[in-house]
mmCIF file of C-alpha atoms (C1' of nucleotides) and ligand atoms in Angstrom:
data_model
loop_
_atom_site.group_PDB
_atom_site.id
_atom_site.type_symbol
_atom_site.label_atom_id
_atom_site.label_comp_id
_atom_site.label_asym_id
_atom_site.label_seq_id
_atom_site.Cartn_x
_atom_site.Cartn_y
_atom_site.Cartn_z
ATOM 1 C CA UNK A 247 -15.003 13.498 35.660
ATOM 2 C CA UNK A 248 -17.948 11.101 35.515
ATOM 3 C CA UNK A 249 -17.185 8.335 33.662
ATOM 4 C CA UNK A 250 -18.850 8.298 29.839
ATOM 5 C CA UNK A 251 -18.037 4.937 28.854
ATOM 6 C CA UNK A 252 -20.180 2.701 26.822
ATOM 7 C CA UNK A 253 -18.728 -0.379 26.740
ATOM 8 C CA UNK A 254 -15.134 -1.150 26.595
ATOM 9 C CA UNK A 255 -14.692 -4.669 25.882
ATOM 10 C CA UNK A 256 -10.799 -5.229 26.937
ATOM 11 C CA UNK A 257 -7.776 -6.834 24.555
ATOM 12 C CA UNK A 258 -8.614 -9.751 26.975
ATOM 13 C CA UNK A 259 -5.672 -11.098 24.484
ATOM 14 C CA UNK A 260 -7.422 -12.469 21.254
ATOM 15 C CA UNK A 261 -10.973 -10.978 20.954
ATOM 16 C CA UNK A 262 -11.493 -12.008 17.351
ATOM 17 C CA UNK A 263 -10.244 -14.314 14.990
ATOM 18 C CA UNK A 264 -8.064 -12.691 12.439
ATOM 19 C CA UNK A 265 -5.514 -10.403 13.888
ATOM 20 C CA UNK A 266 -4.789 -6.667 12.353
ATOM 21 C CA UNK A 267 -2.263 -6.498 10.177
ATOM 22 C CA UNK A 268 0.746 -4.552 11.075
ATOM 23 C CA UNK A 269 0.081 -0.926 10.976
ATOM 24 C CA UNK A 270 3.066 -0.504 8.113
ATOM 25 C CA UNK A 271 0.945 -2.984 5.575
ATOM 26 C CA UNK A 272 -1.976 -1.682 6.893
ATOM 27 C CA UNK A 273 -1.520 1.761 6.032
ATOM 28 C CA UNK A 274 -0.687 0.424 2.965
ATOM 29 C CA UNK A 275 -3.391 -1.384 1.650
ATOM 30 C CA UNK A 276 -5.266 2.119 2.117
ATOM 31 C CA UNK A 277 -2.576 3.682 -0.058
ATOM 32 C CA UNK A 278 -3.046 1.143 -2.620
ATOM 33 C CA UNK A 279 -6.732 2.116 -2.816
ATOM 34 C CA UNK A 280 -6.683 5.607 -2.696
ATOM 35 C CA UNK A 281 -3.492 5.988 -5.851
ATOM 36 C CA UNK A 282 -5.882 3.455 -7.677
ATOM 37 C CA UNK A 283 -8.719 6.021 -7.145
ATOM 38 C CA UNK A 284 -6.615 8.724 -8.698
ATOM 39 C CA UNK A 285 -6.233 7.074 -11.848
ATOM 40 C CA UNK A 286 -9.420 5.207 -12.056
ATOM 41 C CA UNK A 287 -11.766 7.879 -13.636
ATOM 42 C CA UNK A 288 -8.815 9.116 -16.355
ATOM 43 C CA UNK A 289 -8.107 5.254 -17.410
ATOM 44 C CA UNK A 290 -12.367 4.653 -17.576
ATOM 45 C CA UNK A 291 -12.394 7.723 -20.239
ATOM 46 C CA UNK A 292 -9.329 6.935 -22.349
ATOM 47 C CA UNK A 293 -10.494 3.338 -22.513
ATOM 48 C CA UNK A 294 -14.187 4.575 -23.158
ATOM 49 C CA UNK A 295 -12.755 7.015 -26.244
ATOM 50 C CA UNK A 296 -10.415 4.066 -28.064
ATOM 51 C CA UNK A 297 -13.747 1.660 -27.506
ATOM 52 C CA UNK A 298 -15.857 4.465 -29.088
ATOM 53 C CA UNK A 299 -13.492 5.198 -31.840
ATOM 54 C CA UNK A 300 -12.999 1.393 -32.130
ATOM 55 C CA UNK A 301 -16.932 0.982 -32.740
ATOM 56 C CA UNK A 302 -18.045 4.065 -33.917
ATOM 57 C CA UNK A 303 -15.203 5.512 -36.066
ATOM 58 C CA UNK A 304 -14.883 8.190 -34.054
ATOM 59 C CA UNK A 305 -15.313 9.286 -30.621
ATOM 60 C CA UNK A 306 -18.013 12.904 -29.144
ATOM 61 C CA UNK A 307 -17.702 14.220 -26.410
ATOM 62 C CA UNK A 308 -21.643 13.447 -26.453
ATOM 63 C CA UNK A 309 -21.527 10.072 -26.570
ATOM 64 C CA UNK A 310 -18.813 9.998 -23.658
ATOM 65 C CA UNK A 311 -21.413 11.995 -21.738
ATOM 66 C CA UNK A 312 -24.432 9.349 -22.364
ATOM 67 C CA UNK A 313 -22.304 6.754 -22.066
ATOM 68 C CA UNK A 314 -21.109 8.071 -18.301
ATOM 69 C CA UNK A 315 -23.831 9.249 -17.176
ATOM 70 C CA UNK A 316 -22.389 12.294 -16.598
ATOM 71 C CA UNK A 317 -23.248 15.965 -17.952
ATOM 72 C CA UNK A 318 -21.932 17.548 -21.093
ATOM 73 C CA UNK A 319 -19.727 19.854 -18.886
ATOM 74 C CA UNK A 320 -18.012 17.599 -16.853
ATOM 75 C CA UNK A 321 -17.070 15.674 -20.267
ATOM 76 C CA UNK A 322 -15.662 19.274 -21.321
ATOM 77 C CA UNK A 323 -13.534 19.660 -18.289
ATOM 78 C CA UNK A 324 -12.190 15.898 -18.083
ATOM 79 C CA UNK A 325 -11.200 16.230 -21.826
ATOM 80 C CA UNK A 326 -9.304 19.419 -20.777
ATOM 81 C CA UNK A 327 -7.589 17.762 -18.116
ATOM 82 C CA UNK A 328 -6.689 14.524 -20.680
ATOM 83 C CA UNK A 329 -5.325 16.981 -22.902
ATOM 84 C CA UNK A 330 -3.034 18.338 -20.266
ATOM 85 C CA UNK A 331 -1.744 15.019 -19.144
ATOM 86 C CA UNK A 332 -1.211 14.015 -23.015
ATOM 87 C CA UNK A 333 -3.667 11.305 -23.592
ATOM 88 C CA UNK A 334 -6.246 13.263 -26.064
ATOM 89 C CA UNK A 335 -5.889 15.818 -29.100
ATOM 90 C CA UNK A 336 -8.725 17.471 -30.302
ATOM 91 C CA UNK A 337 -9.635 20.417 -31.445
ATOM 92 C CA UNK A 338 -12.584 22.354 -29.994
ATOM 93 C CA UNK A 339 -15.761 21.375 -30.758
ATOM 94 C CA UNK A 340 -14.448 18.246 -32.874
ATOM 95 C CA UNK A 341 -14.036 14.512 -32.063
ATOM 96 C CA UNK A 342 -11.597 13.059 -29.669
ATOM 97 C CA UNK A 343 -8.054 11.459 -30.361
ATOM 98 C CA UNK A 344 -5.971 9.234 -28.148
ATOM 99 C CA UNK A 345 -2.377 10.287 -28.429
ATOM 100 C CA UNK A 346 0.507 7.566 -28.199
ATOM 101 C CA UNK A 347 0.455 7.708 -25.006
ATOM 102 C CA UNK A 348 -3.790 7.461 -24.712
ATOM 103 C CA UNK A 349 -3.588 4.235 -27.152
ATOM 104 C CA UNK A 350 -0.958 2.588 -25.096
ATOM 105 C CA UNK A 351 -3.138 3.402 -21.537
ATOM 106 C CA UNK A 352 -6.383 2.387 -23.732
ATOM 107 C CA UNK A 353 -4.873 -0.835 -24.485
ATOM 108 C CA UNK A 354 -3.666 -1.659 -21.233
ATOM 109 C CA UNK A 355 -7.069 -1.085 -19.293
ATOM 110 C CA UNK A 356 -9.097 -2.578 -22.015
ATOM 111 C CA UNK A 357 -7.182 -6.025 -21.772
ATOM 112 C CA UNK A 358 -7.381 -5.761 -17.873
ATOM 113 C CA UNK A 359 -10.891 -5.195 -18.001
ATOM 114 C CA UNK A 360 -11.644 -7.964 -20.504
ATOM 115 C CA UNK A 361 -9.663 -10.474 -18.147
ATOM 116 C CA UNK A 362 -11.706 -9.710 -15.369
ATOM 117 C CA UNK A 363 -15.402 -9.350 -16.960
ATOM 118 C CA UNK A 364 -14.330 -12.945 -18.543
ATOM 119 C CA UNK A 365 -12.903 -14.161 -15.096
ATOM 120 C CA UNK A 366 -16.253 -12.912 -13.371
ATOM 121 C CA UNK A 367 -17.954 -15.098 -16.258
ATOM 122 C CA UNK A 368 -16.289 -18.107 -15.946
ATOM 123 C CA UNK A 369 -17.209 -18.271 -11.805
ATOM 124 C CA UNK A 370 -20.842 -18.532 -13.227
ATOM 125 C CA UNK A 371 -21.494 -14.336 -13.068
ATOM 126 C CA UNK A 372 -24.347 -13.229 -14.801
ATOM 127 C CA UNK A 373 -23.311 -10.868 -17.701
ATOM 128 C CA UNK A 374 -25.082 -7.650 -16.295
ATOM 129 C CA UNK A 375 -23.701 -7.952 -12.989
ATOM 130 C CA UNK A 376 -20.317 -8.919 -13.989
ATOM 131 C CA UNK A 377 -20.114 -6.105 -16.358
ATOM 132 C CA UNK A 378 -20.914 -3.856 -13.946
ATOM 133 C CA UNK A 379 -18.727 -5.910 -10.773
ATOM 134 C CA UNK A 380 -15.775 -5.279 -13.225
ATOM 135 C CA UNK A 381 -16.283 -1.549 -14.203
ATOM 136 C CA UNK A 382 -15.232 -1.203 -10.265
ATOM 137 C CA UNK A 383 -13.297 -3.982 -9.358
ATOM 138 C CA UNK A 384 -10.637 -3.442 -12.656
ATOM 139 C CA UNK A 385 -8.776 -0.582 -10.601
ATOM 140 C CA UNK A 386 -8.258 -2.573 -7.971
ATOM 141 C CA UNK A 387 -6.697 -5.876 -9.164
ATOM 142 C CA UNK A 388 -3.107 -6.592 -8.409
ATOM 143 C CA UNK A 389 -1.004 -8.452 -11.657
ATOM 144 C CA UNK A 390 -0.352 -11.104 -9.681
ATOM 145 C CA UNK A 391 -4.563 -11.653 -9.182
ATOM 146 C CA UNK A 392 -5.188 -10.389 -12.329
ATOM 147 C CA UNK A 393 -2.846 -13.424 -14.105
ATOM 148 C CA UNK A 394 -4.441 -15.949 -11.182
ATOM 149 C CA UNK A 395 -7.838 -14.926 -13.185
ATOM 150 C CA UNK A 396 -6.664 -15.198 -16.747
ATOM 151 C CA UNK A 397 -5.379 -18.399 -15.974
ATOM 152 C CA UNK A 398 -8.666 -19.636 -14.130
ATOM 153 C CA UNK A 399 -11.019 -18.538 -16.966
ATOM 154 C CA UNK A 400 -8.471 -20.390 -19.922
ATOM 155 C CA UNK A 401 -8.884 -23.813 -17.382
ATOM 156 C CA UNK A 402 -12.667 -23.344 -16.907
ATOM 157 C CA UNK A 403 -14.627 -23.120 -19.865
ATOM 158 C CA UNK A 404 -15.725 -19.855 -22.106
ATOM 159 C CA UNK B 597 -10.468 24.501 -43.407
ATOM 160 C CA UNK B 598 -7.268 22.306 -43.767
ATOM 161 C CA UNK B 599 -8.484 18.576 -42.983
ATOM 162 C CA UNK B 600 -7.012 17.476 -39.346
ATOM 163 C CA UNK B 601 -8.146 14.148 -39.347
ATOM 164 C CA UNK B 602 -5.926 12.028 -37.871
ATOM 165 C CA UNK B 603 -6.658 8.890 -38.635
ATOM 166 C CA UNK B 604 -10.740 7.651 -38.454
ATOM 167 C CA UNK B 605 -10.648 4.319 -39.366
ATOM 168 C CA UNK B 606 -14.764 3.902 -39.849
ATOM 169 C CA UNK B 607 -17.416 1.768 -38.436
ATOM 170 C CA UNK B 608 -17.036 -0.993 -40.615
ATOM 171 C CA UNK B 609 -19.947 -2.866 -39.402
ATOM 172 C CA UNK B 610 -17.745 -4.992 -36.386
ATOM 173 C CA UNK B 611 -14.154 -3.546 -35.599
ATOM 174 C CA UNK B 612 -13.824 -4.679 -32.931
ATOM 175 C CA UNK B 613 -14.757 -7.874 -30.628
ATOM 176 C CA UNK B 614 -16.778 -7.471 -28.273
ATOM 177 C CA UNK B 615 -19.681 -4.352 -28.611
ATOM 178 C CA UNK B 616 -20.437 -1.540 -26.620
ATOM 179 C CA UNK B 617 -23.388 -2.274 -24.313
ATOM 180 C CA UNK B 618 -26.601 -0.616 -24.690
ATOM 181 C CA UNK B 619 -25.943 3.200 -23.809
ATOM 182 C CA UNK B 620 -28.337 3.066 -20.624
ATOM 183 C CA UNK B 621 -26.723 -0.264 -19.198
ATOM 184 C CA UNK B 622 -23.624 1.316 -19.967
ATOM 185 C CA UNK B 623 -23.853 4.548 -18.127
ATOM 186 C CA UNK B 624 -25.424 2.420 -15.053
ATOM 187 C CA UNK B 625 -21.863 0.725 -14.751
ATOM 188 C CA UNK B 626 -20.238 4.025 -13.849
ATOM 189 C CA UNK B 627 -22.846 5.281 -11.829
ATOM 190 C CA UNK B 628 -22.633 2.050 -9.642
ATOM 191 C CA UNK B 629 -18.783 3.160 -9.389
ATOM 192 C CA UNK B 630 -19.795 6.652 -8.477
ATOM 193 C CA UNK B 631 -22.236 5.222 -5.879
ATOM 194 C CA UNK B 632 -19.963 2.643 -4.209
ATOM 195 C CA UNK B 633 -17.167 5.463 -3.935
ATOM 196 C CA UNK B 634 -19.342 7.510 -2.314
ATOM 197 C CA UNK B 635 -19.435 5.510 0.622
ATOM 198 C CA UNK B 636 -16.398 3.637 0.593
ATOM 199 C CA UNK B 637 -14.445 5.658 2.724
ATOM 200 C CA UNK B 638 -16.973 5.765 5.133
ATOM 201 C CA UNK B 639 -17.530 2.117 5.273
ATOM 202 C CA UNK B 640 -13.474 1.610 5.396
ATOM 203 C CA UNK B 641 -13.429 4.002 8.636
ATOM 204 C CA UNK B 642 -16.564 2.266 10.512
ATOM 205 C CA UNK B 643 -14.861 -0.944 9.823
ATOM 206 C CA UNK B 644 -11.437 0.152 11.152
ATOM 207 C CA UNK B 645 -13.121 1.497 13.982
ATOM 208 C CA UNK B 646 -15.147 -1.612 14.670
ATOM 209 C CA UNK B 647 -11.767 -3.733 14.624
ATOM 210 C CA UNK B 648 -9.542 -1.760 16.840
ATOM 211 C CA UNK B 649 -12.269 -2.030 18.952
ATOM 212 C CA UNK B 650 -12.655 -5.625 18.963
ATOM 213 C CA UNK B 651 -8.691 -6.184 18.598
ATOM 214 C CA UNK B 652 -7.209 -3.701 21.112
ATOM 215 C CA UNK B 653 -10.024 -2.915 22.878
ATOM 216 C CA UNK B 654 -10.335 1.094 22.122
ATOM 217 C CA UNK B 655 -10.203 3.249 18.839
ATOM 218 C CA UNK B 656 -8.317 6.312 19.036
ATOM 219 C CA UNK B 657 -7.842 8.891 16.225
ATOM 220 C CA UNK B 658 -4.488 8.519 16.449
ATOM 221 C CA UNK B 659 -4.660 4.565 15.248
ATOM 222 C CA UNK B 660 -6.834 5.699 12.719
ATOM 223 C CA UNK B 661 -4.383 7.906 11.107
ATOM 224 C CA UNK B 662 -1.736 5.690 11.315
ATOM 225 C CA UNK B 663 -3.536 2.530 10.243
ATOM 226 C CA UNK B 664 -4.920 5.010 7.246
ATOM 227 C CA UNK B 665 -1.579 6.108 6.221
ATOM 228 C CA UNK B 666 -3.231 10.064 7.016
ATOM 229 C CA UNK B 667 -2.732 13.067 9.150
ATOM 230 C CA UNK B 668 -4.566 13.276 12.023
ATOM 231 C CA UNK B 669 -6.008 16.423 10.897
ATOM 232 C CA UNK B 670 -7.756 14.042 7.803
ATOM 233 C CA UNK B 671 -8.728 11.524 10.680
ATOM 234 C CA UNK B 672 -10.662 14.152 12.640
ATOM 235 C CA UNK B 673 -12.770 16.114 9.992
ATOM 236 C CA UNK B 674 -13.566 12.111 8.980
ATOM 237 C CA UNK B 675 -14.456 11.959 12.449
ATOM 238 C CA UNK B 676 -16.752 14.869 12.336
ATOM 239 C CA UNK B 677 -18.338 13.159 9.344
ATOM 240 C CA UNK B 678 -19.356 10.280 10.992
ATOM 241 C CA UNK B 679 -20.869 11.667 14.085
ATOM 242 C CA UNK B 680 -22.935 13.689 11.294
ATOM 243 C CA UNK B 681 -23.834 10.889 9.676
ATOM 244 C CA UNK B 682 -24.625 8.879 13.022
ATOM 245 C CA UNK B 683 -22.303 6.070 12.616
ATOM 246 C CA UNK B 684 -20.349 7.205 15.597
ATOM 247 C CA UNK B 685 -20.117 8.881 19.287
ATOM 248 C CA UNK B 686 -17.337 10.500 21.141
ATOM 249 C CA UNK B 687 -16.679 13.255 23.148
ATOM 250 C CA UNK B 688 -13.570 15.246 22.481
ATOM 251 C CA UNK B 689 -10.442 14.056 23.156
ATOM 252 C CA UNK B 690 -11.745 11.169 23.791
ATOM 253 C CA UNK B 691 -11.796 7.845 21.519
ATOM 254 C CA UNK B 692 -14.211 6.663 19.748
ATOM 255 C CA UNK B 693 -17.271 4.484 19.944
ATOM 256 C CA UNK B 694 -19.794 2.986 16.882
ATOM 257 C CA UNK B 695 -23.403 4.016 17.115
ATOM 258 C CA UNK B 696 -25.668 1.241 16.638
ATOM 259 C CA UNK B 697 -25.967 1.807 12.699
ATOM 260 C CA UNK B 698 -22.532 1.699 13.179
ATOM 261 C CA UNK B 699 -21.865 -1.468 14.494
ATOM 262 C CA UNK B 700 -24.136 -2.626 11.438
ATOM 263 C CA UNK B 701 -22.044 -1.069 9.365
ATOM 264 C CA UNK B 702 -18.916 -2.432 10.249
ATOM 265 C CA UNK B 703 -20.132 -5.845 11.106
ATOM 266 C CA UNK B 704 -21.496 -5.869 7.285
ATOM 267 C CA UNK B 705 -18.795 -3.965 5.881
ATOM 268 C CA UNK B 706 -16.508 -6.760 7.916
ATOM 269 C CA UNK B 707 -18.659 -9.752 6.673
ATOM 270 C CA UNK B 708 -17.932 -8.812 2.445
ATOM 271 C CA UNK B 709 -14.358 -7.936 3.119
ATOM 272 C CA UNK B 710 -13.359 -11.115 4.931
ATOM 273 C CA UNK B 711 -14.947 -13.272 2.347
ATOM 274 C CA UNK B 712 -13.606 -11.260 -0.327
ATOM 275 C CA UNK B 713 -10.557 -12.163 1.284
ATOM 276 C CA UNK B 714 -10.932 -15.679 1.363
ATOM 277 C CA UNK B 715 -11.893 -15.810 -1.742
ATOM 278 C CA UNK B 716 -8.440 -14.872 -3.197
ATOM 279 C CA UNK B 717 -6.732 -16.628 -0.618
ATOM 280 C CA UNK B 718 -8.542 -19.661 -2.234
ATOM 281 C CA UNK B 719 -7.926 -18.312 -5.914
ATOM 282 C CA UNK B 720 -4.511 -18.911 -5.285
ATOM 283 C CA UNK B 721 -3.155 -15.188 -4.406
ATOM 284 C CA UNK B 722 -0.555 -14.586 -1.748
ATOM 285 C CA UNK B 723 -1.938 -13.460 1.254
ATOM 286 C CA UNK B 724 -0.036 -9.444 1.229
ATOM 287 C CA UNK B 725 -1.730 -9.607 -2.419
ATOM 288 C CA UNK B 726 -5.123 -10.644 -1.725
ATOM 289 C CA UNK B 727 -5.114 -7.959 1.355
ATOM 290 C CA UNK B 728 -4.244 -4.928 -0.640
ATOM 291 C CA UNK B 729 -6.101 -6.047 -3.617
ATOM 292 C CA UNK B 730 -9.490 -6.888 -1.208
ATOM 293 C CA UNK B 731 -9.097 -3.333 0.406
ATOM 294 C CA UNK B 732 -10.233 -1.919 -2.891
ATOM 295 C CA UNK B 733 -12.556 -4.936 -4.264
ATOM 296 C CA UNK B 734 -14.480 -5.350 -1.394
ATOM 297 C CA UNK B 735 -16.543 -2.143 -2.865
ATOM 298 C CA UNK B 736 -17.046 -3.336 -6.192
ATOM 299 C CA UNK B 737 -18.456 -6.922 -5.382
ATOM 300 C CA UNK B 738 -22.326 -7.096 -5.879
ATOM 301 C CA UNK B 739 -24.509 -9.313 -3.764
ATOM 302 C CA UNK B 740 -24.870 -11.939 -6.425
ATOM 303 C CA UNK B 741 -20.605 -11.972 -7.138
ATOM 304 C CA UNK B 742 -20.125 -12.455 -3.097
ATOM 305 C CA UNK B 743 -22.362 -15.506 -3.267
ATOM 306 C CA UNK B 744 -20.547 -16.851 -5.514
ATOM 307 C CA UNK B 745 -17.397 -16.641 -3.709
ATOM 308 C CA UNK B 746 -18.450 -17.765 -0.626
ATOM 309 C CA UNK B 747 -19.115 -20.866 -2.579
ATOM 310 C CA UNK B 748 -16.431 -21.250 -4.282
ATOM 311 C CA UNK B 749 -13.952 -20.790 -1.042
ATOM 312 C CA UNK B 750 -16.353 -23.528 0.535
ATOM 313 C CA UNK B 751 -15.364 -25.497 -2.342
ATOM 314 C CA UNK B 752 -11.714 -24.517 -3.027
ATOM 315 C CA UNK B 753 -9.951 -25.683 0.273
ATOM 316 C CA UNK B 754 -8.587 -23.391 2.877
ATOM 317 C "C1'" DT C 38 -28.908 30.884 -47.332
ATOM 318 C "C1'" DA C 39 -30.585 32.434 -43.021
ATOM 319 C "C1'" DT C 40 -32.350 30.464 -38.812
ATOM 320 C "C1'" DA C 41 -33.242 26.692 -35.634
ATOM 321 C "C1'" DA C 42 -31.421 23.016 -33.521
ATOM 322 C "C1'" DA C 43 -27.177 20.395 -31.363
ATOM 323 C "C1'" DA C 44 -23.311 20.074 -29.887
ATOM 324 C "C1'" DT C 45 -19.175 21.523 -27.418
ATOM 325 C "C1'" DA C 46 -16.707 25.377 -23.991
ATOM 326 C "C1'" DT C 47 -16.649 28.409 -20.048
ATOM 327 C "C1'" DA C 48 -18.403 30.527 -15.258
ATOM 328 C "C1'" DG C 49 -19.012 29.652 -11.175
ATOM 329 C "C1'" DC C 50 -21.068 27.322 -7.019
ATOM 330 C "C1'" DC C 51 -20.390 22.633 -4.625
ATOM 331 C "C1'" DA C 52 -18.716 18.437 -1.381
ATOM 332 C "C1'" DA C 53 -15.177 15.393 -0.267
ATOM 333 C "C1'" DG C 54 -11.360 14.335 0.898
ATOM 334 C "C1'" DG C 55 -6.273 15.260 1.440
ATOM 335 C "C1'" DC C 56 -2.256 18.559 3.488
ATOM 336 C "C1'" DT C 57 0.471 21.760 6.649
ATOM 337 C "C1'" DA C 58 0.523 24.914 10.897
ATOM 338 C "C1'" DA C 59 -1.446 26.985 14.749
ATOM 339 C "C1'" DC C 60 -3.390 25.963 18.912
ATOM 340 C "C1'" DT C 61 -5.657 23.588 22.792
ATOM 341 C "C1'" DA C 62 -6.616 19.568 25.603
ATOM 342 C "C1'" DG C 63 -5.325 15.218 28.661
ATOM 343 C "C1'" DT C 64 -1.326 12.565 30.333
ATOM 344 C "C1'" DT C 65 3.059 11.652 32.376
ATOM 345 C "C1'" DA C 66 7.863 12.589 34.620
ATOM 346 C "C1'" DG C 67 10.183 14.564 38.007
ATOM 347 C "C1'" DC D 1499 2.540 20.290 40.893
ATOM 348 C "C1'" DT D 1500 4.527 21.396 37.264
ATOM 349 C "C1'" DA D 1501 6.660 20.878 32.838
ATOM 350 C "C1'" DA D 1502 7.133 18.238 28.655
ATOM 351 C "C1'" DC D 1503 4.719 15.255 25.845
ATOM 352 C "C1'" DT D 1504 1.569 13.356 23.072
ATOM 353 C "C1'" DA D 1505 -3.237 13.362 21.528
ATOM 354 C "C1'" DG D 1506 -7.172 15.975 19.197
ATOM 355 C "C1'" DT D 1507 -8.997 19.985 16.731
ATOM 356 C "C1'" DT D 1508 -9.785 23.948 13.620
ATOM 357 C "C1'" DA D 1509 -8.257 27.274 10.025
ATOM 358 C "C1'" DG D 1510 -6.702 27.738 5.549
ATOM 359 C "C1'" DC D 1511 -5.492 26.129 1.478
ATOM 360 C "C1'" DC D 1512 -5.808 22.595 -2.772
ATOM 361 C "C1'" DT D 1513 -7.574 19.407 -6.316
ATOM 362 C "C1'" DT D 1514 -11.383 15.816 -8.048
ATOM 363 C "C1'" DG D 1515 -15.150 15.790 -10.039
ATOM 364 C "C1'" DG D 1516 -19.866 16.686 -9.937
ATOM 365 C "C1'" DC D 1517 -23.736 20.236 -11.403
ATOM 366 C "C1'" DT D 1518 -26.570 24.438 -13.763
ATOM 367 C "C1'" DA D 1519 -27.312 27.863 -16.476
ATOM 368 C "C1'" DT D 1520 -25.083 30.719 -20.292
ATOM 369 C "C1'" DA D 1521 -22.422 31.395 -24.180
ATOM 370 C "C1'" DT D 1522 -20.270 30.087 -28.649
ATOM 371 C "C1'" DT D 1523 -19.943 27.154 -32.688
ATOM 372 C "C1'" DT D 1524 -21.405 23.192 -36.066
ATOM 373 C "C1'" DT D 1525 -24.720 21.504 -38.344
ATOM 374 C "C1'" DA D 1526 -29.184 20.533 -40.629
ATOM 375 C "C1'" DT D 1527 -33.526 22.144 -42.354
ATOM 376 C "C1'" DA D 1528 -36.991 25.577 -44.224
HETATM 377 MN MN1 MN E 2453 -13.218 0.950 -14.583
HETATM 378 MN MN1 MN E 2454 -12.767 2.205 -6.422
HETATM 379 MN MN1 MN E 2455 -12.652 -3.368 4.463
HETATM 380 MN MN1 MN E 2456 -11.976 -1.031 1.623
#
DNA sequence: TATAAAATATAGCCAAGGCTAACTAGTTAG
DNA sequence: CTAACTAGTTAGCCTTGGCTATATTTTATA
């Protein structure tokens, strides 16, 4: 009964600047983000396993835990998932290996990660900040944008 | 007993190019990403509610659902969370309002979102791609990088 | 070579963020 | 003014990705 309205500035045609995107396109934006989040962690783990093998000769669960900043139990559970997904091979209590599919994913992810990182550095972002930002951004950069970043980096300095 | 080793290329000093970051710093990268993911959705909802109010005069749960590409049940649950967090006010079955805190968050998020979007456009990314990428990237861009993006956009065209 | 320590695994708990199905409240048309 | 439709809520289920505590297995050391 009593009107509880608090403000309710009416549309008045064009209140703000940029209009809202069409509903379908808008929904696609968020859907893309949700999809990226589904694979993000998987990619980071696989990429890290690949990096550990390249840099230290082997990947142990304990290294994953300390580098990820997460408990060993969390890593253990994740490794089970990676095996189920056919990305990792290992015997219990032994170090980890990437399957063919895992190696492919690791390479793809690392390449993408590097492009984003180098782009940020080329833009003028400090190295430690660039590393942090790249870790999150890499999963949300389209191929189109990635290509443009790579060109930019090539042109602008090293 | 039998050796199951598959490859195991030893460290050989410097296998790859860029060395791995120190463990603590490396962990901080992933922690930052995890933190961003905790607030991401909240920010997107609040930002969207603000945008709907600005552009259509009110924000209804149904609009949130169609724009987010998600079921009404999901939105309803989220709204309860937003209320618990003190970001949103509403009576059951009525439209949504932002609290003071909610408005502040909406403005901050929108400003950040716009900077990232305009930066991508200035870089040369097509509009529809830029919108998709910005929706995910915005949550992983540090203040430092954001400032640099803004400068870049100002210098480089519109 | 026992035994202590370190690494890995498993169990069980929790919160977030999806979903469908069933129910309830508001709004609109006849 | 009632019936039908639309909008919003609630319940219950699921997966993901954290955690702690407790086993188990390997590895190192006395
Ligand atoms: Mn990452
Ligand atoms: Mn993300
Ligand atoms: Mn946004
Ligand atoms: Mn977003």
